[in-house]
Coordinates of C-alpha atoms and ligand atoms in Angstrom, one line a residue:
X1 CA 0.0 0.0 0.0
X2 CA 2.9 2.4 0.6
X3 CA 3.4 2.0 -3.1
X4 CA 0.1 3.8 -3.9
X5 CA 1.9 7.2 -4.2
X6 CA 4.6 5.5 -6.2
X7 CA 2.0 4.3 -8.7
X8 CA 0.4 7.8 -8.9
X9 CA 3.7 9.1 -10.2
X10 CA 2.9 7.5 -13.6
X11 CA -0.7 8.8 -13.8
X12 CA -1.6 11.5 -16.2
X13 CA -5.0 12.1 -14.7
X14 CA -6.0 11.8 -11.1
X15 CA -9.5 12.4 -9.6
X16 CA -10.1 12.8 -5.8
X17 CA -13.5 12.7 -4.2
X18 CA -14.8 12.9 -0.6
X19 CA -18.3 12.2 0.7
X20 CA -21.6 14.0 0.5
X21 CA -22.1 16.9 2.9
X22 CA -18.3 17.2 3.4
X23 CA -17.0 17.7 6.9
X24 CA -13.6 18.8 8.2
X25 CA -11.9 15.4 7.7
X26 CA -13.4 14.9 4.3
X27 CA -12.3 18.4 3.0
X28 CA -9.0 18.2 4.8
X29 CA -8.1 14.9 3.3
X30 CA -9.2 15.9 -0.2
X31 CA -7.1 19.2 0.0
X32 CA -4.1 17.5 1.6
X33 CA -3.9 14.7 -1.0
X34 CA -4.5 17.0 -4.0
X35 CA -2.0 19.7 -2.8
X36 CA 0.6 17.0 -1.9
X37 CA 0.3 15.5 -5.4
X38 CA 0.3 19.0 -7.1
X39 CA 3.4 20.1 -5.2
X40 CA 5.3 16.8 -5.7
X41 CA 4.4 15.7 -9.3
X42 CA 5.3 17.3 -12.6
X43 CA 3.1 20.3 -13.5
X44 CA 1.5 18.7 -16.5
X45 CA -0.6 16.2 -14.4
X46 CA -4.3 16.8 -14.2
X47 CA -5.4 16.5 -10.5
X48 CA -9.1 17.2 -10.0
X49 CA -11.0 17.3 -6.7
X50 CA -14.8 16.8 -6.5
X51 CA -16.8 17.9 -3.6
X52 CA -20.2 19.3 -2.8
X53 CA -20.2 23.0 -1.8
X54 CA -17.6 23.6 1.0
X55 CA -18.8 25.6 4.0
X56 CA -17.1 29.0 4.1
X57 CA -15.2 28.3 7.3
X58 CA -13.3 25.6 5.5
X59 CA -12.1 27.7 2.5
X60 CA -8.6 27.9 3.8
X61 CA -6.6 27.4 0.5
X62 CA -6.8 29.3 -2.7
X63 CA -7.1 26.0 -4.5
X64 CA -10.4 25.3 -2.8
X65 CA -11.9 27.6 -5.5
X66 CA -10.9 25.0 -8.1
X67 CA -12.8 22.1 -6.6
X68 CA -15.4 20.8 -9.0
X69 CA -19.1 20.6 -8.1
X70 CA -20.6 19.1 -11.3
X71 CA -20.0 15.9 -13.3
X72 CA -20.7 17.3 -16.7
X73 CA -17.1 16.9 -18.2
X74 CA -16.3 13.6 -19.8
X75 CA -13.0 12.3 -18.7
X76 CA -11.9 8.9 -17.7
X77 CA -9.3 9.2 -15.0
X78 CA -6.2 6.9 -14.7
X79 CA -6.7 6.9 -10.9
X80 CA -9.8 8.0 -9.0
X81 CA -9.4 8.2 -5.2
X82 CA -12.3 8.2 -2.7
X83 CA -11.4 9.6 0.8
X84 CA -13.3 9.3 4.0
X85 CA -16.3 7.6 2.4
X86 CA -17.5 4.4 4.0
X87 CA -19.5 3.2 0.9
X88 CA -19.8 4.0 -2.7
X89 CA -23.2 5.7 -2.4
X90 CA -21.5 8.3 -0.2
X91 CA -19.6 9.6 -3.2
X92 CA -22.6 11.6 -4.5
X93 CA -22.5 13.3 -7.9
X94 CA -18.8 12.2 -8.6
X95 CA -19.6 8.4 -8.2
X96 CA -19.8 8.2 -12.1
X97 CA -16.1 9.2 -12.4
X98 CA -15.1 6.7 -9.8
X99 CA -17.0 3.9 -11.6
X100 CA -15.4 4.7 -14.9
X101 CA -11.9 5.3 -13.7
X102 CA -9.1 2.8 -14.8
X103 CA -8.0 2.3 -11.2
X104 CA -10.3 3.0 -8.2
X105 CA -8.6 3.6 -4.8
X106 CA -10.5 3.7 -1.5
X107 CA -8.7 5.3 1.5
X108 CA -10.7 5.6 4.8
X109 CA -10.8 5.0 8.6
X110 CA -14.5 3.8 9.0
X111 CA -14.7 0.3 10.4
X112 CA -17.9 -0.1 8.3
X113 CA -16.1 0.7 5.0
X114 CA -17.3 -1.8 2.3
X115 CA -14.0 -2.0 0.5
X116 CA -15.5 -0.8 -2.8
X117 CA -12.2 0.1 -4.5
X118 CA -9.7 -1.9 -6.6
X119 CA -7.2 -0.9 -4.0
X120 CA -8.4 -0.4 -0.4
X121 CA -6.6 1.1 2.4
X122 CA -8.9 1.1 5.5
X123 CA -7.2 1.9 8.8
X124 CA -10.0 1.6 11.3
X125 CA -8.0 2.6 14.4
X126 CA -6.8 5.8 12.8
X127 CA -8.5 8.9 14.1
X128 CA -9.2 10.3 10.7
X129 CA -8.6 9.8 7.0
X130 CA -6.0 12.7 7.4
X131 CA -4.1 10.5 9.8
X132 CA -4.1 7.7 7.3
X133 CA -2.8 10.1 4.6
X134 CA -0.1 11.5 6.9
X135 CA 1.4 7.9 7.1
X136 CA 1.4 7.6 3.3
X137 CA 3.2 10.9 2.8
X138 CA 6.9 11.5 2.9
X139 CA 7.1 13.8 5.9
X140 CA 9.8 16.0 4.4
X141 CA 7.5 16.7 1.5
X142 CA 4.6 18.0 3.6
X143 CA 4.6 21.7 3.2
X144 CA 2.5 24.2 5.2
X145 CA -0.6 24.1 3.0
X146 CA -0.7 20.3 3.2
X147 CA 0.0 20.4 7.0
X148 CA -3.0 22.7 7.5
X149 CA -5.3 20.4 5.6
X150 CA -4.1 17.3 7.6
X151 CA -4.5 19.2 10.8
X152 CA -8.1 20.2 9.9
X153 CA -9.0 16.5 9.6
X154 CA -7.4 15.6 12.9
X155 CA -9.2 18.3 14.9
X156 CA -12.6 17.8 13.4
X157 CA -12.7 14.0 13.7
X158 CA -11.4 14.0 17.2
X159 CA -13.5 16.9 18.5
X160 CA -10.2 18.7 19.0
X161 CA -8.4 15.7 20.5
X162 CA -11.2 14.9 22.9
X163 CA -13.0 11.8 21.4
X164 CA -11.8 8.3 22.3
X165 CA -10.3 7.9 18.8
X166 CA -7.5 10.2 19.8
X167 CA -4.3 8.1 20.3
X168 CA -0.8 8.8 21.2
X169 CA 0.0 8.6 17.5
X170 CA -2.6 11.2 16.7
X171 CA -1.0 13.6 19.1
X172 CA 2.4 12.8 17.6
X173 CA 1.2 13.6 14.2
X174 CA -0.4 16.8 15.4
X175 CA 2.9 17.8 16.9
X176 CA 4.7 17.3 13.7
X177 CA 2.2 19.4 11.8
X178 CA 2.4 22.2 14.4
X179 CA 6.2 22.1 13.7
X180 CA 5.4 22.9 10.1
X181 CA 3.8 26.1 11.2
X182 CA 0.1 25.3 11.2
X183 CA -1.7 28.3 12.8
X184 CA -3.5 25.9 15.3
X185 CA -5.2 28.4 17.6
X186 CA -6.8 30.2 14.8
X187 CA -7.8 27.1 12.9
X188 CA -9.4 25.5 16.0
X189 CA -11.3 28.7 16.8
X190 CA -12.4 29.6 13.3
X191 CA -13.3 26.1 12.0
X192 CA -14.5 24.4 15.1
X193 CA -15.8 26.6 17.8
X194 CA -16.7 29.9 16.1
X195 CA -20.4 30.6 15.7
X196 CA -21.9 33.6 13.9
X197 CA -24.4 35.9 15.7
X198 CA -27.5 34.0 14.5
X199 CA -26.1 30.7 15.6
X200 CA -25.3 32.1 19.0
X201 CA -28.7 33.5 19.4
X202 CA -30.5 30.3 18.6
X203 CA -28.1 28.3 20.9
X204 CA -29.0 30.8 23.7
X205 CA -32.7 30.4 23.1
X206 CA -32.4 26.6 23.2
X207 CA -30.5 26.6 26.4
X208 CA -32.8 29.2 28.1
X209 CA -35.9 27.2 27.2
X210 CA -34.5 23.7 27.9
X211 CA -36.2 21.6 30.4
X212 CA -35.1 18.9 32.7
X213 CA -36.9 15.6 33.1
X214 CA -36.3 12.4 35.1
X215 CA -34.8 14.1 38.1
X216 CA -32.4 16.1 36.1
X217 CA -31.0 13.1 34.3
X218 CA -32.6 14.1 30.9
X219 CA -32.5 17.5 29.3
X220 CA -34.7 18.4 26.3
X221 CA -34.8 21.4 24.0
X222 CA -37.0 21.9 20.9
X223 CA -37.4 24.3 18.0
X224 CA -40.5 24.7 15.9
X225 CA -40.5 25.8 12.2
X226 CA -41.9 29.2 12.9
X227 CA -39.0 29.9 15.4
X228 CA -36.4 28.8 12.9
X229 CA -37.7 31.2 10.3
X230 CA -38.2 34.1 12.8
X231 CA -34.6 33.8 13.9
X232 CA -33.5 33.4 10.3
X233 CA -31.6 30.1 10.8
X234 CA -31.4 26.9 8.9
X235 CA -30.7 23.3 10.2
X236 CA -27.0 23.8 9.5
X237 CA -27.0 26.6 12.2
X238 CA -28.1 24.1 14.9
X239 CA -24.9 22.1 14.9
X240 CA -23.5 22.0 18.4
X241 CA -26.7 22.7 20.4
X242 CA -27.0 19.1 21.3
X243 CA -23.4 19.0 22.6
X244 CA -24.0 22.1 24.8
X245 CA -27.1 20.4 26.3
X246 CA -25.2 17.2 26.9
X247 CA -22.5 18.7 29.1
X248 CA -25.1 20.0 31.6
X249 CA -24.0 18.6 35.0
X250 CA -26.0 15.6 36.1
X251 CA -27.5 14.9 32.7
X252 CA -27.3 11.3 31.4
X253 CA -29.2 11.9 28.1
X254 CA -29.7 15.1 26.1
X255 CA -32.5 15.4 23.5
X256 CA -32.7 18.1 20.9
X257 CA -35.5 18.3 18.2
X258 CA -36.4 20.6 15.5
X259 CA -39.3 20.7 13.1
X260 CA -38.6 19.7 9.5
X261 CA -42.2 19.5 8.3
X262 CA -45.7 19.8 9.8
X263 CA -45.4 17.9 13.1
X264 CA -42.4 16.1 11.8
X265 CA -39.2 16.5 13.9
X266 CA -35.5 15.6 13.5
X267 CA -34.4 14.2 16.8
X268 CA -30.8 14.1 18.1
X269 CA -29.9 12.0 21.2
X270 CA -26.6 12.1 23.2
X271 CA -25.7 10.0 26.2
X272 CA -23.2 10.5 28.9
X273 CA -23.9 7.4 31.0
X274 CA -25.0 3.9 30.2
X275 CA -28.2 4.6 28.3
X276 CA -27.9 3.3 24.7
X277 CA -29.5 6.0 22.6
X278 CA -29.0 4.1 19.4
X279 CA -31.5 1.5 20.6
X280 CA -34.1 4.3 21.0
X281 CA -33.3 5.9 17.7
X282 CA -33.7 2.5 15.9
X283 CA -37.2 2.2 17.2
X284 CA -38.2 5.2 15.1
X285 CA -36.3 4.1 12.0
X286 CA -33.1 6.1 12.9
X287 CA -29.7 4.9 14.1
X288 CA -26.2 5.9 15.0
X289 CA -23.8 5.0 17.8
X290 CA -24.4 4.0 21.5
X291 CA -23.8 7.5 22.7
X292 CA -24.9 9.5 19.8
X293 CA -27.9 8.8 17.6
X294 CA -30.8 10.4 15.7
X295 CA -34.1 9.7 14.1
X296 CA -37.2 11.5 12.7
X297 CA -40.4 11.4 14.7
X298 CA -44.0 12.6 14.1
X299 CA -46.4 14.2 16.5
X300 CA -46.5 17.2 18.8
X301 CA -43.5 18.2 20.8
X302 CA -45.0 17.1 24.1
X303 CA -46.0 13.7 22.6
X304 CA -42.5 13.1 21.3
X305 CA -40.9 14.1 24.6
X306 CA -43.2 11.9 26.5
X307 CA -42.4 9.0 24.3
X308 CA -38.7 9.5 24.5
X309 CA -38.5 10.2 28.2
X310 CA -40.4 7.0 28.9
X311 CA -37.9 5.0 26.8
X312 CA -35.0 6.7 28.5
X313 CA -36.5 6.0 31.9
X314 CA -36.9 2.3 31.1
X315 CA -33.2 2.1 30.5
X316 CA -32.2 4.2 33.5
X317 CA -34.1 2.0 36.0
X318 CA -32.6 -1.2 34.7
Ligands
MN1 MN1 -13.3 10.9 8.9

């Protein structure tokens, strides 16, 4: 597998794709690999990146403006590389290029990866796809722009080195990237923690109006459609609200719901203790992980909360 980059040296055309609704690791790994190849291969090579629109906060490289968002050109790539995508259907509009490419490469860290490439490099104990890429690269050839991209993936997939996927190796890599001059304080603030004014206002409203249930072991907050429009926010502005609810002292389960259609709610669940929230989400056609799951539910806010708190209570008293 270390020979992957060796093989790419002979390629005339290389395509790179991440997954739909790209996150920090997806964008970081696509930018890292494309810039690394561009900076280390002869200039006549065609290296294209395909991604859905990149959120403004992740536009950290001038080359991000060259990322392609359509599949209307007809080109069969020598190599097409999928990054951070657990299955082929996650590739979105660029899947057609992947399917037609002469050699398909799949690099990822999801344990559930289906191995859909001709060549697959799945490192399921790596914190991020960026960590996998770091190990493929020649350290001396990693310049500041590539280092920034790799660092972005590390901080986003580890929740800034907080999640359990953070290993000693992850921190060692982060240290090496910092030594390359990555502006880490600024990147962490501006890509991870920063909220705009509207996002802060809606977070404040959710916290102010949150309610405790089950002797303070469960916290719930909800937003109806009218509120979303009167505050001028969209679902993307609600990221992080559930995490703020979850860290309330004494809380075992946090629930956040917002209305997506008439009496239809998107529900997020987070657990601190032993409650398996995935089990609850699955009952309503959703899913996720033991401590973080989601589903869509119908009914009034009070009915949904009743339903959920009953199920949470059942697990709490076991
Ligand atoms: Mn990832």
